[in-house]
Amino acid sequence: GTKRVFIVERQGIIKVVQPGANTTTDFLNVSSIVSQTGNERGLLGLAFHPQYSMNRRFFIYYTRNSDGAIEIAEYQTSAGNPNQANPTAVRVIITIPHSDFSNHNGGTVAFGPDGYLYAATGDGGSGNDPFNNAQNINALLGKILRIDINTPVGQVPPYNIPPTNPYAGNTPGADEIYAIGMRNPYRFSFDRGGTNQLWVGDVGQDAIEEVDTIVNGGNYGWRVYEGTSCTGNDTPLCTPSNYLPPVFEYSSSGSGNPRCSVTGGYVYRGTQGTLPAGSYLYGDYCSGEILLWNNNQQNPLLDTSRLISSFGEDESGELYVVGLGGGTNG
């Protein structure tokens, strides 16, 4: 309700911008615990609890300095200063080993309309998912996860499992999993409109970038499929009906193609009507393009010189784009 903007920096600092201001102050600095080795590690995600205005709880997603493990931790804002977080974590919610390779860490953490906490993890890195994590229902890498963190401090484990998760209870598979078959779902978002649909930009390997809408228990194909194309990693498993296809895909291969990596964005629901309502805004990291998916078509919106690394949404539903490096933002 304050219309502040919070900026997550990969080095481990979250900054806050007051309405109408163009300067920032530090909200939280966890740079001492965050790994920045490799070009995909760091402090990658931030989510405020749905009742944040009352409980001051928020959650961050980062790669741990000691070993590159993915961690989600809970923090709390100072009771006396709403622009300053307490520097010590209330608790670590989950730790997922990720020491073999530095890339494919995923990075988004967000609360869904059901009140549960969602997180997107990469497949563990390298090429072709060498450990086959994304299709392994017992591994937490290469997945969309969903957990219930409305638990008392001190509970072990510090979260509960939503009973409708596909592998909850006695069903074989890791209880935390919501969907499988992701390569590097670095950015996802919920449509704040009536659909509440979960949209994910899943970064491709050599040829195809894809955007998916996620459903409970869905399998999105990696490492068997990249987009709608069989990769050849597990050719006997190339049966399209066993996997959910992307909403759309685009090529990132070929001589002269400047595109290389999709950066997932948001479905536009802003009050200013800047873009068509219900259109999906996203970008490509290498080409610097900002694009719209609207009426089942990919429409270029703006060509920039920025490395498009993320998008943001304010309280009014207006959208922001961020470029990695040089402090670029807009």
XYZ file of C-alpha atoms in Angstrom:
330
model
C 0.000 0.000 0.000
C 2.983 2.385 0.016
C 3.761 2.330 -3.736
C 7.459 1.801 -3.006
C 9.593 -0.089 -5.521
C 12.084 -2.741 -4.386
C 15.112 -3.592 -6.532
C 16.939 -6.911 -6.149
C 20.635 -6.719 -7.041
C 22.540 -9.874 -7.875
C 25.428 -9.014 -5.559
C 23.139 -9.452 -2.546
C 21.556 -6.068 -1.919
C 17.873 -5.103 -2.051
C 17.228 -1.402 -2.520
C 14.020 0.540 -1.937
C 12.776 3.552 -3.887
C 10.195 5.883 -2.406
C 7.312 7.123 -4.605
C 8.472 9.941 -6.856
C 12.129 9.535 -5.886
C 15.031 8.648 -8.161
C 17.463 7.648 -5.420
C 17.591 4.446 -3.408
C 18.392 3.292 0.098
C 19.485 -0.185 1.151
C 16.648 -2.326 2.473
C 18.688 -5.516 3.013
C 22.330 -6.458 2.443
C 23.095 -10.201 2.403
C 26.141 -10.002 0.121
C 28.248 -11.917 2.654
C 26.160 -15.091 2.253
C 25.501 -14.906 -1.509
C 27.659 -16.633 -4.139
C 28.432 -14.544 -7.213
C 30.760 -16.980 -8.965
C 29.569 -17.807 -12.456
C 27.272 -15.523 -14.377
C 23.959 -16.947 -13.140
C 24.454 -17.081 -9.373
C 23.591 -14.417 -6.821
C 20.580 -12.956 -5.054
C 17.870 -13.746 -7.591
C 14.401 -13.413 -6.066
C 12.214 -11.622 -3.498
C 8.646 -12.269 -2.361
C 6.594 -10.387 0.223
C 4.127 -12.378 2.278
C 0.475 -11.715 1.321
C -0.036 -10.335 4.850
C 3.235 -8.399 4.811
C 1.628 -5.160 5.993
C 0.749 -6.955 9.228
C 3.491 -9.549 9.745
C 6.499 -7.891 7.986
C 7.595 -11.283 6.577
C 9.396 -11.650 3.245
C 11.451 -14.318 1.487
C 14.567 -14.262 -0.669
C 15.996 -16.760 -3.177
C 19.763 -16.901 -3.575
C 22.759 -19.141 -4.251
C 24.780 -19.793 -1.108
C 28.317 -18.457 -0.932
C 29.861 -21.566 0.607
C 28.840 -24.103 -2.039
C 26.416 -22.638 -4.590
C 23.377 -24.344 -3.045
C 20.015 -22.731 -3.734
C 18.409 -21.395 -0.574
C 15.121 -19.726 0.249
C 15.229 -17.847 3.538
C 12.729 -15.842 5.558
C 13.472 -12.334 6.786
C 11.455 -9.664 8.551
C 11.336 -5.900 8.235
C 12.266 -3.794 11.248
C 9.281 -2.913 13.418
C 10.578 0.646 13.756
C 11.658 1.340 10.168
C 9.640 0.063 7.201
C 12.542 0.839 4.853
C 15.032 -1.365 6.705
C 15.008 -5.139 7.095
C 16.485 -6.958 10.030
C 19.845 -8.217 8.717
C 19.646 -11.720 10.197
C 17.409 -14.367 8.686
C 14.470 -15.585 10.730
C 15.078 -19.046 9.281
C 16.236 -20.872 6.183
C 13.182 -22.439 4.570
C 14.820 -24.854 2.128
C 18.299 -25.730 0.851
C 18.789 -27.457 -2.520
C 22.315 -28.683 -3.386
C 23.677 -27.147 -6.611
C 27.463 -27.472 -6.492
C 28.312 -29.257 -9.755
C 27.814 -26.331 -12.147
C 27.270 -22.601 -11.621
C 24.535 -22.088 -14.220
C 20.802 -22.893 -14.332
C 19.764 -21.744 -10.861
C 16.263 -20.563 -11.722
C 15.604 -17.667 -9.395
C 12.007 -16.497 -8.975
C 10.080 -16.934 -5.743
C 6.485 -15.688 -5.479
C 3.232 -16.225 -3.647
C 0.406 -17.657 -5.678
C -3.268 -16.723 -5.400
C -3.681 -19.818 -3.212
C -1.357 -18.320 -0.575
C 1.387 -20.902 -1.150
C 5.002 -20.029 -1.946
C 6.203 -21.022 -5.434
C 9.814 -21.277 -6.587
C 11.437 -22.156 -9.915
C 14.678 -24.149 -9.959
C 17.020 -24.789 -12.868
C 18.095 -28.285 -13.873
C 21.500 -28.074 -12.159
C 23.527 -26.682 -15.040
C 25.893 -27.693 -17.819
C 24.325 -28.914 -21.094
C 21.661 -31.523 -21.785
C 20.855 -31.900 -18.068
C 23.622 -34.485 -17.451
C 22.052 -35.808 -14.247
C 18.551 -35.881 -15.802
C 17.221 -33.828 -12.898
C 14.331 -32.216 -14.754
C 12.558 -35.535 -15.413
C 13.470 -37.044 -12.030
C 10.453 -36.738 -9.725
C 12.701 -37.287 -6.707
C 14.973 -34.301 -7.497
C 14.053 -30.675 -6.725
C 16.069 -29.251 -9.642
C 14.410 -28.483 -12.972
C 11.054 -27.960 -11.271
C 8.352 -25.577 -10.157
C 8.024 -26.060 -6.395
C 5.103 -25.190 -4.117
C 5.201 -25.129 -0.307
C 3.150 -23.787 2.599
C 5.293 -21.511 4.758
C 2.531 -20.430 7.146
C 4.175 -22.419 9.906
C 5.522 -21.471 13.340
C 9.190 -20.567 13.664
C 11.002 -23.603 14.989
C 8.959 -26.175 13.092
C 11.079 -28.856 11.401
C 10.905 -28.903 8.453
C 9.909 -25.237 8.359
C 7.145 -25.718 5.784
C 4.144 -27.911 5.111
C 3.194 -29.599 1.849
C 0.019 -28.456 0.063
C -2.119 -31.612 -0.033
C -2.903 -31.166 -3.741
C 0.751 -31.214 -4.839
C 1.055 -34.055 -7.380
C 3.500 -36.170 -5.337
C 2.234 -35.282 -1.857
C 1.873 -37.919 0.807
C 2.346 -41.532 -0.199
C 2.554 -40.806 -3.933
C 6.113 -41.525 -5.183
C 8.105 -38.360 -5.826
C 9.273 -35.309 -3.893
C 6.389 -33.719 -2.029
C 7.482 -30.145 -2.818
C 7.147 -30.528 -6.596
C 4.326 -28.753 -8.441
C 5.503 -29.296 -12.063
C 8.491 -30.928 -13.769
C 10.525 -30.803 -16.975
C 12.025 -27.299 -16.742
C 15.500 -26.316 -17.989
C 16.107 -22.882 -16.477
C 12.807 -21.201 -15.549
C 14.572 -18.045 -14.459
C 11.537 -15.744 -14.383
C 7.864 -16.529 -13.761
C 4.809 -14.540 -12.736
C 1.139 -14.899 -11.929
C -1.461 -13.119 -14.034
C -3.055 -10.729 -11.557
C -6.202 -10.691 -13.692
C -9.070 -13.110 -13.313
C -7.125 -16.127 -14.581
C -4.327 -16.177 -11.947
C -2.394 -18.209 -14.532
C 1.274 -18.973 -13.858
C 3.509 -17.946 -16.801
C 7.144 -19.086 -17.079
C 9.919 -18.137 -19.453
C 12.058 -21.291 -19.712
C 15.481 -20.599 -21.195
C 16.417 -22.901 -24.079
C 19.744 -24.554 -24.839
C 20.795 -24.263 -28.472
C 17.774 -23.558 -30.582
C 14.438 -22.729 -28.969
C 13.214 -20.369 -26.249
C 9.818 -21.142 -24.756
C 7.078 -19.652 -22.598
C 4.818 -22.018 -20.685
C 1.679 -21.741 -18.614
C 2.042 -24.071 -15.659
C -0.575 -26.465 -14.321
C -0.427 -28.707 -11.280
C 1.400 -31.919 -12.160
C 2.437 -30.773 -15.632
C 5.528 -32.121 -17.399
C 7.089 -29.555 -19.750
C 9.470 -31.860 -21.516
C 13.097 -30.984 -20.808
C 15.532 -32.804 -21.384
C 13.499 -34.841 -23.853
C 12.090 -31.756 -25.567
C 13.335 -28.236 -26.150
C 10.130 -26.416 -26.934
C 8.245 -28.728 -29.279
C 11.388 -30.308 -30.762
C 12.835 -33.615 -29.598
C 16.400 -33.027 -28.388
C 17.749 -36.498 -29.096
C 18.879 -36.888 -25.476
C 16.247 -39.542 -24.811
C 14.878 -40.318 -28.269
C 12.768 -43.346 -27.218
C 10.813 -41.007 -24.920
C 9.935 -38.530 -27.686
C 6.173 -38.934 -27.514
C 4.562 -35.458 -27.667
C 1.402 -36.552 -25.841
C 3.465 -37.256 -22.701
C 4.405 -33.586 -22.297
C 2.721 -30.194 -22.264
C 3.788 -27.925 -25.133
C 4.682 -24.263 -24.616
C 2.183 -21.492 -25.212
C 4.688 -20.236 -27.767
C 8.342 -20.600 -28.695
C 10.871 -18.752 -30.814
C 14.179 -19.568 -32.447
C 17.475 -18.583 -30.881
C 19.689 -20.372 -33.425
C 20.972 -19.630 -36.889
C 23.551 -17.301 -38.360
C 22.810 -13.678 -37.587
C 20.052 -14.434 -35.054
C 20.642 -12.009 -32.152
C 18.308 -13.834 -29.768
C 19.665 -16.276 -27.199
C 17.687 -16.405 -23.954
C 14.092 -15.613 -23.040
C 13.436 -13.431 -20.003
C 9.943 -14.094 -18.727
C 7.764 -11.123 -17.850
C 4.163 -10.377 -16.909
C 0.657 -10.373 -18.252
C -0.276 -6.706 -18.469
C -3.141 -5.616 -16.210
C -2.118 -2.009 -15.636
C -4.538 0.800 -14.894
C -3.019 3.187 -17.452
C -3.854 0.990 -20.442
C -0.308 1.316 -21.765
C -0.471 -2.121 -23.405
C -3.363 -4.337 -24.482
C -4.942 -5.876 -21.398
C -4.105 -9.558 -21.093
C -1.055 -9.405 -23.349
C 2.166 -11.017 -22.096
C 5.293 -8.836 -21.985
C 8.692 -10.555 -22.142
C 12.172 -10.011 -23.532
C 15.318 -11.589 -24.900
C 18.542 -11.205 -22.941
C 20.905 -10.976 -25.924
C 18.910 -9.084 -28.528
C 17.597 -6.514 -26.044
C 14.137 -6.805 -27.566
C 10.996 -6.268 -25.505
C 8.120 -8.207 -27.022
C 4.397 -8.845 -26.586
C 2.497 -12.086 -26.998
C -0.979 -10.965 -27.984
C -3.724 -12.580 -30.073
C -1.524 -15.669 -30.429
C 1.206 -13.660 -32.126
C 4.677 -12.519 -31.118
C 4.879 -8.758 -31.579
C 8.126 -6.758 -31.201
C 7.506 -3.757 -28.973
C 10.886 -2.098 -28.463
C 14.456 -2.829 -29.543
C 16.998 -1.773 -26.925
C 20.736 -2.066 -26.357
C 20.193 -3.574 -22.910
C 20.774 -7.083 -21.644
C 17.177 -7.727 -20.585
C 17.498 -9.571 -17.275
C 14.151 -9.092 -15.530
C 10.780 -7.405 -15.372
C 8.814 -5.971 -12.484
C 5.241 -5.031 -11.670
C 4.085 -2.221 -9.388
C 0.957 -1.979 -7.288
C -1.009 -0.475 -10.185
C -0.024 -3.273 -12.545
C 2.379 -1.134 -14.562
C 5.485 -2.944 -15.784
C 9.203 -2.255 -15.552
C 12.165 -3.719 -17.435
C 15.688 -4.180 -16.060
C 18.971 -4.594 -17.888
C 21.923 -6.438 -16.335
C 25.089 -4.425 -15.916
C 25.738 -0.695 -15.808
C 22.728 -0.015 -13.580
C 20.372 0.109 -16.544
C 16.701 0.181 -15.734
C 13.589 1.720 -17.200
